[in-house]
Amino acid sequence: MATGRKGTGMTDEADAAMLRVWQEEWTDIGWDPVILTLEDAKQHPRYEEFATKLENVPLWGRSKKKSSMNREYNQLCYIRHLAMAAVGGGFMSDYDVLPLKQMVSEVGPDFTVYSATPGGKGVPCLMGGQAHDW
């Protein structure tokens, strides 16, 4: 996947700044946040199979244009689950989700979505689960 064409609408510098804020905020409430990358996802034993299948799924987003940058962003929204499984599970939040209060720090026995968009549309932005759940 092409670097810098992630479909977030932000520059690489703005993304890096947001990641720093995200990491600082989660650290401030006692967590040990880890920034996962595509390299983490590639450690999953079924990464190649999953990535190949995703290439054939129409993930163009609202624009429906095959040149849309949303495609890579939408693919990464799925691939991040492989990264979570590869590192043993845990909590996953989007980098624009900041803690407003202390929350549970232990992953429960069931996969849990803590935050999603109203009406069930969109991609959940705060989740937790064991490795096999991801």
PDB file of N, CA and C in Angstrom, residues 26 29-31 90-92 99 101-108 110 112 114 126-128:
ATOM      1  N   TRP A  26      -3.190   8.712  26.426  1.00  0.00           N
ATOM      2  CA  TRP A  26      -3.413   7.378  26.985  1.00  0.00           C
ATOM      3  C   TRP A  26      -2.379   7.076  28.065  1.00  0.00           C
ATOM      4  N   ILE A  29      -3.235   8.583  31.574  1.00  0.00           N
ATOM      5  CA  ILE A  29      -4.211   7.917  32.451  1.00  0.00           C
ATOM      6  C   ILE A  29      -3.741   6.525  32.879  1.00  0.00           C
ATOM      7  N   GLY A  30      -2.444   6.240  32.649  1.00  0.00           N
ATOM      8  CA  GLY A  30      -1.858   5.012  33.173  1.00  0.00           C
ATOM      9  C   GLY A  30      -1.757   3.845  32.206  1.00  0.00           C
ATOM     10  N   TRP A  31      -2.039   4.067  30.953  1.00  0.00           N
ATOM     11  CA  TRP A  31      -1.949   2.981  29.973  1.00  0.00           C
ATOM     12  C   TRP A  31      -0.555   2.974  29.345  1.00  0.00           C
ATOM     13  N   GLY A  90      -5.878  -7.370  22.822  1.00  0.00           N
ATOM     14  CA  GLY A  90      -5.851  -6.217  23.707  1.00  0.00           C
ATOM     15  C   GLY A  90      -6.864  -5.194  23.258  1.00  0.00           C
ATOM     16  N   PHE A  91      -6.643  -3.962  23.659  1.00  0.00           N
ATOM     17  CA  PHE A  91      -7.513  -2.860  23.270  1.00  0.00           C
ATOM     18  C   PHE A  91      -6.959  -2.196  22.019  1.00  0.00           C
ATOM     19  N   MET A  92      -7.833  -1.711  21.175  1.00  0.00           N
ATOM     20  CA  MET A  92      -7.439  -0.978  19.976  1.00  0.00           C
ATOM     21  C   MET A  92      -8.313   0.253  19.876  1.00  0.00           C
ATOM     22  N   PRO A  99      -8.913   9.400  25.637  1.00  0.00           N
ATOM     23  CA  PRO A  99      -9.663   9.062  26.843  1.00  0.00           C
ATOM     24  C   PRO A  99     -10.145  10.320  27.567  1.00  0.00           C
ATOM     25  N   LYS A 101     -11.969   9.777  30.462  1.00  0.00           N
ATOM     26  CA  LYS A 101     -11.988   9.296  31.841  1.00  0.00           C
ATOM     27  C   LYS A 101     -11.299   7.944  31.881  1.00  0.00           C
ATOM     28  N   GLN A 102     -10.991   7.488  33.082  1.00  0.00           N
ATOM     29  CA  GLN A 102     -10.387   6.176  33.258  1.00  0.00           C
ATOM     30  C   GLN A 102     -11.373   5.109  32.819  1.00  0.00           C
ATOM     31  N   MET A 103     -10.886   4.057  32.208  1.00  0.00           N
ATOM     32  CA  MET A 103     -11.755   2.945  31.810  1.00  0.00           C
ATOM     33  C   MET A 103     -11.087   1.640  32.180  1.00  0.00           C
ATOM     34  N   VAL A 104     -11.831   0.554  32.047  1.00  0.00           N
ATOM     35  CA  VAL A 104     -11.275  -0.750  32.380  1.00  0.00           C
ATOM     36  C   VAL A 104      -9.981  -0.960  31.612  1.00  0.00           C
ATOM     37  N   SER A 105      -9.023  -1.592  32.260  1.00  0.00           N
ATOM     38  CA  SER A 105      -7.746  -1.806  31.586  1.00  0.00           C
ATOM     39  C   SER A 105      -7.467  -3.281  31.328  1.00  0.00           C
ATOM     40  N   GLU A 106      -8.406  -4.132  31.659  1.00  0.00           N
ATOM     41  CA  GLU A 106      -8.276  -5.564  31.403  1.00  0.00           C
ATOM     42  C   GLU A 106      -9.232  -5.954  30.286  1.00  0.00           C
ATOM     43  N   VAL A 107      -8.737  -6.684  29.323  1.00  0.00           N
ATOM     44  CA  VAL A 107      -9.588  -7.181  28.250  1.00  0.00           C
ATOM     45  C   VAL A 107     -10.450  -8.294  28.815  1.00  0.00           C
ATOM     46  N   GLY A 108     -11.753  -8.196  28.599  1.00  0.00           N
ATOM     47  CA  GLY A 108     -12.674  -9.209  29.101  1.00  0.00           C
ATOM     48  C   GLY A 108     -12.665 -10.472  28.255  1.00  0.00           C
ATOM     49  N   ASP A 110     -14.970 -11.555  26.288  1.00  0.00           N
ATOM     50  CA  ASP A 110     -15.686 -11.388  25.021  1.00  0.00           C
ATOM     51  C   ASP A 110     -15.172 -10.170  24.273  1.00  0.00           C
ATOM     52  N   THR A 112     -15.386  -6.810  22.630  1.00  0.00           N
ATOM     53  CA  THR A 112     -16.286  -5.717  22.981  1.00  0.00           C
ATOM     54  C   THR A 112     -15.991  -4.498  22.131  1.00  0.00           C
ATOM     55  N   TYR A 114     -16.509  -0.684  22.267  1.00  0.00           N
ATOM     56  CA  TYR A 114     -16.822   0.347  23.244  1.00  0.00           C
ATOM     57  C   TYR A 114     -17.359   1.606  22.589  1.00  0.00           C
ATOM     58  N   LEU A 126     -13.108   2.054  19.071  1.00  0.00           N
ATOM     59  CA  LEU A 126     -12.520   1.614  20.335  1.00  0.00           C
ATOM     60  C   LEU A 126     -13.057   0.216  20.631  1.00  0.00           C
ATOM     61  N   MET A 127     -12.151  -0.769  20.632  1.00  0.00           N
ATOM     62  CA  MET A 127     -12.548  -2.172  20.783  1.00  0.00           C
ATOM     63  C   MET A 127     -11.547  -2.898  21.663  1.00  0.00           C
ATOM     64  N   GLY A 128     -11.955  -4.045  22.188  1.00  0.00           N
ATOM     65  CA  GLY A 128     -11.046  -4.866  22.967  1.00  0.00           C
ATOM     66  C   GLY A 128     -11.397  -6.340  22.835  1.00  0.00           C
TER      67      GLY A 128
END
